[in-house]
Short mmCIF file of N, CA and C in Angstrom, two decimals:
data_model
loop_
_atom_site.label_atom_id
_atom_site.label_comp_id
_atom_site.label_asym_id
_atom_site.label_seq_id
_atom_site.Cartn_x
_atom_site.Cartn_y
_atom_site.Cartn_z
N UNK A 58 9.39 -4.47 -94.71
CA UNK A 58 8.75 -4.89 -93.92
C UNK A 58 7.49 -3.89 -93.66
N UNK A 59 6.47 -4.79 -93.18
CA UNK A 59 5.33 -3.67 -93.09
C UNK A 59 4.72 -3.07 -91.73
N UNK A 60 4.20 -2.54 -91.59
CA UNK A 60 3.88 -1.25 -90.93
C UNK A 60 3.57 -1.88 -89.47
N UNK A 61 2.74 -3.37 -89.71
CA UNK A 61 1.61 -4.16 -88.08
C UNK A 61 3.04 -4.81 -88.22
N UNK A 62 3.87 -5.05 -89.04
CA UNK A 62 5.73 -5.99 -88.27
C UNK A 62 6.30 -4.79 -87.33
N UNK A 63 6.62 -3.71 -87.83
CA UNK A 63 7.51 -2.94 -87.52
C UNK A 63 6.58 -2.75 -85.96
N UNK A 64 5.49 -2.41 -85.66
CA UNK A 64 4.76 -1.56 -84.46
C UNK A 64 4.96 -3.60 -83.94
N UNK A 65 4.85 -4.62 -84.10
CA UNK A 65 4.74 -5.78 -82.99
C UNK A 65 6.21 -5.69 -82.82
N UNK A 66 7.36 -5.53 -83.59
CA UNK A 66 8.26 -5.45 -83.07
C UNK A 66 8.96 -4.38 -81.97
N UNK A 67 8.30 -3.45 -82.28
CA UNK A 67 8.49 -2.23 -80.96
C UNK A 67 7.68 -2.09 -80.02
N UNK A 68 6.56 -2.73 -79.98
CA UNK A 68 5.75 -2.69 -78.84
C UNK A 68 6.56 -4.28 -78.03
N UNK A 69 7.18 -5.03 -78.85
CA UNK A 69 7.41 -6.25 -77.43
C UNK A 69 9.39 -5.64 -77.07
N UNK A 70 9.41 -4.85 -77.82
CA UNK A 70 10.80 -4.20 -77.48
C UNK A 70 10.51 -3.09 -76.27
N UNK A 71 9.32 -2.61 -76.65
CA UNK A 71 8.82 -1.35 -75.13
C UNK A 71 8.09 -2.19 -74.59
N UNK A 72 7.49 -3.98 -74.21
CA UNK A 72 6.69 -4.44 -73.36
C UNK A 72 7.73 -4.20 -72.41
N UNK A 73 8.80 -4.93 -72.00
CA UNK A 73 9.41 -5.09 -70.86
C UNK A 73 9.55 -3.32 -70.06
N UNK A 74 9.96 -2.36 -70.58
CA UNK A 74 9.64 -1.12 -70.59
C UNK A 74 8.39 -0.32 -69.91
N UNK A 75 7.56 -0.56 -70.49
CA UNK A 75 6.18 -0.41 -70.66
C UNK A 75 5.89 -0.99 -69.12
N UNK A 76 6.15 -2.36 -68.95
CA UNK A 76 5.83 -3.35 -67.41
C UNK A 76 6.72 -2.16 -66.37
N UNK A 77 7.70 -1.83 -66.63
CA UNK A 77 8.75 -1.52 -65.56
C UNK A 77 8.10 0.11 -65.48
N UNK A 78 7.85 0.34 -66.13
CA UNK A 78 7.15 1.88 -65.71
C UNK A 78 6.01 1.73 -65.07
N UNK A 79 5.13 0.90 -65.82
CA UNK A 79 3.76 0.82 -65.07
C UNK A 79 4.14 0.09 -63.70
N UNK A 80 5.01 -0.46 -63.40
CA UNK A 80 5.11 -0.56 -62.08
C UNK A 80 6.01 -0.73 -61.45
N UNK A 81 6.31 0.84 -61.75
CA UNK A 81 7.19 1.55 -60.94
C UNK A 81 5.99 2.82 -60.44
N UNK A 82 5.56 2.95 -61.45
CA UNK A 82 4.00 3.86 -61.55
C UNK A 82 2.90 3.73 -60.07
N UNK A 83 2.85 2.33 -60.12
CA UNK A 83 2.04 1.43 -59.34
C UNK A 83 2.39 1.51 -57.92
N UNK A 84 3.67 1.12 -57.40
CA UNK A 84 4.93 1.14 -56.46
C UNK A 84 4.83 2.65 -55.91
N UNK A 85 4.98 3.62 -56.84
CA UNK A 85 4.79 4.97 -56.04
C UNK A 85 3.00 5.31 -55.85
N UNK A 86 2.15 5.29 -56.42
CA UNK A 86 0.96 5.34 -56.21
C UNK A 86 0.48 4.60 -55.04
N UNK A 87 1.13 3.18 -54.47
CA UNK A 87 0.88 2.33 -53.18
C UNK A 87 1.60 3.19 -52.37
N UNK A 88 2.83 3.44 -52.63
CA UNK A 88 3.33 4.39 -51.47
C UNK A 88 3.29 5.91 -51.11
N UNK A 89 2.31 6.61 -52.19
CA UNK A 89 1.14 7.78 -51.59
C UNK A 89 0.36 7.12 -51.15
N UNK A 90 -0.60 6.66 -51.20
CA UNK A 90 -1.64 5.97 -50.72
C UNK A 90 -1.49 5.47 -49.14
N UNK A 91 -0.32 4.46 -49.11
CA UNK A 91 0.27 3.90 -47.52
C UNK A 91 0.43 5.55 -46.79
N UNK A 92 1.37 6.35 -47.16
CA UNK A 92 1.44 7.58 -46.05
C UNK A 92 0.34 8.51 -46.35
N UNK A 93 -0.22 8.41 -47.21
CA UNK A 93 -1.54 9.33 -46.82
C UNK A 93 -2.43 8.55 -45.55
N UNK A 94 -2.20 7.27 -45.86
CA UNK A 94 -3.51 6.67 -45.01
C UNK A 94 -2.84 6.71 -43.27
N UNK A 95 -1.64 6.77 -43.43
CA UNK A 95 -0.34 6.65 -42.30
C UNK A 95 -0.63 7.90 -41.47
N UNK A 96 -0.47 8.56 -42.16
CA UNK A 96 -0.71 10.45 -41.50
C UNK A 96 -1.28 10.37 -40.10
N UNK A 97 -2.57 10.21 -40.44
CA UNK A 97 -3.03 9.89 -38.92
C UNK A 97 -2.96 8.96 -37.98
N UNK A 98 -2.72 8.07 -38.30
CA UNK A 98 -1.67 7.03 -37.46
C UNK A 98 -0.71 7.68 -36.82
N UNK A 99 0.28 8.51 -37.51
CA UNK A 99 1.29 8.74 -36.72
C UNK A 99 1.13 10.23 -36.31
N UNK A 100 0.11 10.93 -36.50
CA UNK A 100 -0.03 11.86 -35.58
C UNK A 100 -0.80 11.72 -34.50
N UNK A 101 -1.72 10.60 -34.50
CA UNK A 101 -2.06 10.12 -33.27
C UNK A 101 -0.67 9.62 -32.23
N UNK A 102 0.24 8.95 -32.84
CA UNK A 102 1.26 8.49 -32.37
C UNK A 102 2.07 9.64 -31.49
N UNK A 103 2.41 10.69 -31.99
CA UNK A 103 3.45 12.11 -31.61
C UNK A 103 2.35 12.55 -30.66
N UNK A 104 1.16 12.40 -30.89
CA UNK A 104 0.13 13.17 -29.28
C UNK A 104 0.12 12.40 -28.17
N UNK A 105 0.13 10.88 -28.62
CA UNK A 105 -0.29 9.67 -27.54
C UNK A 105 1.70 10.10 -27.07
N UNK A 106 2.81 10.23 -27.43
CA UNK A 106 4.12 10.23 -27.21
C UNK A 106 4.13 11.43 -26.38
N UNK A 107 3.39 12.78 -26.97
CA UNK A 107 3.36 14.07 -26.03
C UNK A 107 3.14 14.10 -24.67
N UNK A 108 1.51 13.00 -24.59
CA UNK A 108 1.04 12.78 -23.35
C UNK A 108 1.93 12.16 -22.77
N UNK A 109 2.42 10.67 -23.19
CA UNK A 109 3.59 10.31 -21.85
C UNK A 109 4.81 10.69 -21.53
N UNK A 110 5.12 12.01 -22.32
CA UNK A 110 6.38 12.42 -21.81
C UNK A 110 6.02 13.08 -20.36
N UNK A 111 4.41 14.33 -21.15
CA UNK A 111 4.18 14.84 -19.89
C UNK A 111 3.16 14.21 -18.50
N UNK A 112 2.75 13.07 -18.97
CA UNK A 112 2.78 11.67 -17.55
C UNK A 112 4.30 11.41 -17.29
N UNK A 113 5.23 11.39 -18.22
CA UNK A 113 6.33 11.02 -17.01
C UNK A 113 6.94 12.03 -16.52
N UNK A 114 7.06 13.35 -17.09
CA UNK A 114 7.64 14.41 -16.04
C UNK A 114 7.12 14.64 -15.12
N UNK A 115 5.34 14.48 -14.78
CA UNK A 115 4.59 14.72 -13.79
C UNK A 115 4.81 13.57 -12.79
N UNK A 116 5.17 12.52 -13.53
CA UNK A 116 5.29 11.40 -12.26
C UNK A 116 7.29 11.25 -11.45
N UNK A 117 8.15 12.47 -12.23
CA UNK A 117 9.45 12.61 -12.10
C UNK A 117 9.24 13.57 -10.93
N UNK A 118 8.03 14.47 -10.94
CA UNK A 118 7.70 15.53 -10.18
C UNK A 118 7.28 14.74 -8.90
N UNK A 119 6.60 14.13 -8.67
CA UNK A 119 5.59 13.99 -7.96
C UNK A 119 5.70 13.15 -7.24
N UNK A 120 6.35 11.68 -8.05
CA UNK A 120 6.51 10.68 -7.30
C UNK A 120 7.21 10.27 -6.01
N UNK A 121 8.73 11.05 -5.98
CA UNK A 121 9.68 11.14 -5.10
C UNK A 121 8.98 11.85 -3.74
N UNK A 122 8.38 12.64 -3.81
CA UNK A 122 8.03 13.29 -2.49
C UNK A 122 6.37 12.29 -1.39
N UNK A 123 6.27 11.70 -3.04
CA UNK A 123 5.01 10.66 -2.03
C UNK A 123 5.25 9.53 -1.88
N UNK A 124 6.47 8.65 -2.43
CA UNK A 124 7.34 7.63 -2.27
C UNK A 124 8.35 8.15 -0.38
N UNK A 125 8.82 9.80 -0.30
CA UNK A 125 9.02 9.83 1.08
C UNK A 125 7.88 9.83 2.05
N UNK A 126 6.91 10.40 1.35
CA UNK A 126 5.73 10.47 2.74
C UNK A 126 5.16 9.03 3.43
N UNK A 127 5.21 8.24 2.12
CA UNK A 127 5.17 7.01 2.33
C UNK A 127 5.84 6.52 3.35
N UNK A 128 7.23 6.23 2.97
CA UNK A 128 8.18 6.09 4.27
C UNK A 128 7.95 6.66 5.77
N UNK A 129 8.05 7.86 4.97
CA UNK A 129 8.07 8.33 6.70
C UNK A 129 6.73 7.83 7.30
N UNK A 130 4.96 7.53 6.91
CA UNK A 130 4.28 7.06 7.27
C UNK A 130 4.88 5.49 7.96
N UNK A 131 5.81 4.98 7.41
CA UNK A 131 5.91 2.94 7.86
C UNK A 131 6.83 3.55 9.13
N UNK A 132 7.82 4.77 8.89
CA UNK A 132 8.52 4.93 10.40
C UNK A 132 7.35 5.06 11.13
N UNK A 133 6.31 6.35 11.31
CA UNK A 133 5.58 6.28 12.41
C UNK A 133 4.96 5.38 12.55
N UNK A 134 4.11 4.48 11.53
CA UNK A 134 3.41 3.10 12.26
C UNK A 134 4.26 1.51 12.80
N UNK A 135 5.87 2.23 12.26
CA UNK A 135 6.60 1.57 13.18
C UNK A 135 6.67 1.65 15.05
N UNK A 136 7.20 3.50 14.83
CA UNK A 136 7.53 3.20 16.21
C UNK A 136 5.79 3.66 16.48
N UNK A 137 4.52 3.96 16.16
CA UNK A 137 3.40 3.70 17.30
C UNK A 137 3.46 1.93 17.43
N UNK A 138 4.11 1.43 16.49
CA UNK A 138 3.76 -0.13 17.64
C UNK A 138 4.30 -0.35 18.56
N UNK A 139 6.12 -0.36 18.00
CA UNK A 139 6.58 0.23 19.42
C UNK A 139 6.00 0.75 20.91
N UNK A 140 5.56 2.10 20.40
CA UNK A 140 4.59 2.46 21.80
C UNK A 140 3.94 1.08 22.34
N UNK A 141 2.58 1.04 21.31
CA UNK A 141 1.41 0.58 21.70
C UNK A 141 2.40 -1.23 22.70
N UNK A 142 3.24 -1.54 21.88
CA UNK A 142 3.76 -3.02 22.76
C UNK A 142 4.66 -2.88 23.89
N UNK A 143 5.08 -1.15 24.31
CA UNK A 143 5.19 -0.87 25.96
C UNK A 143 4.54 -0.39 26.36
N UNK A 144 3.22 -0.17 25.71
CA UNK A 144 2.15 0.16 26.64
C UNK A 144 1.34 -1.32 26.99
N UNK A 145 1.58 -1.99 26.28
CA UNK A 145 0.85 -3.28 26.73
C UNK A 145 1.67 -3.81 27.55
N UNK A 146 2.74 -3.87 27.11
CA UNK A 146 3.72 -4.55 28.47
C UNK A 146 3.77 -3.54 30.16
N UNK A 147 3.62 -2.56 29.81
CA UNK A 147 2.74 -1.70 31.24
C UNK A 147 1.79 -2.12 31.65
N UNK A 148 0.64 -1.74 30.78
CA UNK A 148 -0.61 -2.64 31.27
C UNK A 148 -0.39 -3.96 31.98
N UNK A 149 0.29 -4.95 31.48
CA UNK A 149 0.31 -6.30 31.85
C UNK A 149 1.21 -6.14 32.97
N UNK A 150 2.30 -5.14 33.33
CA UNK A 150 2.72 -5.15 34.63
C UNK A 150 1.70 -4.85 35.41
N UNK A 151 0.89 -3.35 34.97
CA UNK A 151 0.03 -2.68 36.49
C UNK A 151 -1.05 -4.23 36.69
N UNK A 152 -1.20 -4.53 35.71
CA UNK A 152 -2.16 -5.52 36.13
C UNK A 152 -1.96 -6.97 37.20
N UNK A 153 -0.51 -7.06 36.41
CA UNK A 153 0.50 -8.45 37.75
C UNK A 153 0.25 -7.54 39.00
N UNK A 154 0.67 -6.35 39.14
CA UNK A 154 0.64 -5.48 40.00
C UNK A 154 -0.64 -5.61 41.27
N UNK A 155 -1.26 -5.45 40.46
CA UNK A 155 -2.90 -5.52 41.12
C UNK A 155 -3.35 -6.67 41.52
N UNK A 156 -2.79 -7.94 40.48
CA UNK A 156 -3.46 -8.86 41.32
C UNK A 156 -2.73 -9.61 42.33
N UNK A 157 -1.61 -8.48 42.58
CA UNK A 157 -0.70 -9.07 43.62
C UNK A 157 -0.88 -8.49 44.69
N UNK A 158 -1.43 -7.18 44.63
CA UNK A 158 -2.17 -5.92 45.70
C UNK A 158 -3.67 -6.70 45.96
N UNK A 159 -4.19 -7.74 45.53
CA UNK A 159 -5.62 -7.98 45.76
C UNK A 159 -5.36 -9.55 46.58
N UNK A 160 -3.86 -10.06 45.89
CA UNK A 160 -3.83 -11.30 46.95
C UNK A 160 -3.32 -10.95 48.27
N UNK A 161 -2.51 -9.55 48.42
CA UNK A 161 -2.31 -9.41 49.74
C UNK A 161 -3.21 -8.68 50.47
N UNK A 162 -4.11 -7.87 49.99
CA UNK A 162 -5.23 -7.61 50.56
C UNK A 162 -6.00 -8.39 50.96
N UNK A 163 -5.99 -9.13 50.33
CA UNK A 163 -7.13 -10.45 50.79
C UNK A 163 -6.53 -11.53 51.97
N UNK A 164 -4.79 -11.81 52.03
CA UNK A 164 -4.91 -12.13 53.68
C UNK A 164 -4.44 -11.25 54.47
N UNK A 165 -4.49 -9.54 54.20
CA UNK A 165 -4.13 -9.10 55.36
C UNK A 165 -5.64 -9.01 55.87
N UNK A 166 -6.82 -9.10 54.51
CA UNK A 166 -8.16 -8.76 55.25
C UNK A 166 -8.92 -10.49 55.70
N UNK A 167 -7.86 -11.89 55.64
CA UNK A 167 -7.99 -12.97 56.71
C UNK A 167 -7.54 -12.47 57.89
N UNK A 168 -6.24 -11.50 57.98
CA UNK A 168 -5.56 -11.74 59.29
C UNK A 168 -6.32 -10.57 60.16
N UNK A 169 -6.93 -9.75 59.09
CA UNK A 169 -7.46 -8.93 59.95
C UNK A 169 -8.96 -9.42 60.63
N UNK A 170 -9.69 -9.93 59.77
CA UNK A 170 -11.02 -11.10 60.57
C UNK A 170 -10.68 -12.47 61.73
N UNK A 171 -8.99 -12.31 61.94
CA UNK A 171 -8.74 -13.49 62.62
C UNK A 171 -8.50 -12.24 63.62
N UNK A 172 -7.65 -11.54 63.89
CA UNK A 172 -7.62 -10.80 64.40
C UNK A 172 -8.87 -9.83 65.25
N UNK A 173 -9.59 -9.61 64.50
CA UNK A 173 -10.90 -9.46 64.99
C UNK A 173 -11.89 -10.24 65.81
N UNK A 174 -11.41 -11.38 65.53
CA UNK A 174 -12.41 -12.29 66.30
C UNK A 174 -11.74 -12.77 67.23
N UNK A 175 -10.10 -12.41 67.64
CA UNK A 175 -9.59 -12.96 68.87
C UNK A 175 -10.00 -11.88 69.37
N UNK A 176 -10.03 -10.60 69.24
CA UNK A 176 -9.95 -9.45 70.27
C UNK A 176 -11.53 -9.88 70.63
N UNK A 177 -12.36 -10.28 69.93
CA UNK A 177 -13.78 -10.23 70.20
C UNK A 177 -14.06 -11.39 71.22
N UNK A 178 -12.91 -12.57 70.79
CA UNK A 178 -13.48 -13.43 72.09
C UNK A 178 -12.12 -13.02 73.02
N UNK A 179 -11.66 -12.28 72.73
CA UNK A 179 -10.99 -11.82 74.16
C UNK A 179 -11.60 -10.62 75.07
N UNK A 180 -12.53 -10.14 74.53
CA UNK A 180 -13.41 -8.87 75.08
C UNK A 180 -14.35 -9.82 75.97
N UNK A 181 -14.76 -10.73 74.92
CA UNK A 181 -16.21 -11.54 75.66
C UNK A 181 -15.52 -12.09 76.79
N UNK A 182 -14.25 -13.04 76.92
CA UNK A 182 -13.80 -13.42 77.66
C UNK A 182 -13.31 -12.70 78.95
N UNK A 183 -12.74 -11.60 78.84
CA UNK A 183 -12.97 -10.29 79.73
C UNK A 183 -14.24 -9.58 80.10
N UNK A 184 -15.01 -9.73 79.46
CA UNK A 184 -16.56 -9.49 80.09
C UNK A 184 -17.03 -10.51 80.74
N UNK A 185 -16.72 -11.42 80.52
CA UNK A 185 -17.77 -12.53 81.21
C UNK A 185 -16.70 -13.06 82.88
N UNK A 186 -15.53 -11.90 82.53
CA UNK A 186 -15.01 -13.02 83.83
C UNK A 186 -14.80 -11.19 84.79
N UNK A 187 -14.67 -10.20 84.09
CA UNK A 187 -15.26 -9.16 84.65
C UNK A 187 -16.81 -9.40 85.92
N UNK A 188 -17.95 -9.72 84.46
CA UNK A 188 -19.22 -10.07 85.38
C UNK A 188 -19.14 -11.18 86.52
N UNK A 189 -18.04 -12.10 86.39
CA UNK A 189 -18.23 -13.09 87.48
C UNK A 189 -17.53 -12.58 88.61
N UNK A 190 -16.61 -11.74 88.82
CA UNK A 190 -16.09 -10.93 89.78
C UNK A 190 -16.61 -10.06 90.18
N UNK A 191 -17.47 -9.33 89.66
CA UNK A 191 -18.37 -8.59 90.19
C UNK A 191 -19.60 -8.63 90.91
#
């Protein structure tokens, strides 16, 4: 066999191994490039996770007192609303009493006017009678 034929046979036998080795090398290079490219993104994700953890810890500390303050403010507003309602009812009752009192004062003023007229008529009649006798 000639030298060319042997190298062709050796190349054909080595071809699958050569392609397999090249493929493995390309996969390794690709994975390395992927890891190198993803490393900054992974670091950013790590920083974001730490920031989120700090935020959640802060919310865990500050949210319950804030919610309690909001609940207490709601209770105070409810109490103020009840007091305002009672105040309005009291003001309505006072207004009704004032209206009733004014009505009574008007009646009494009318009675006083009638009584005053009657007294005046009586005084006039007495004066005429006294002058007629005198």
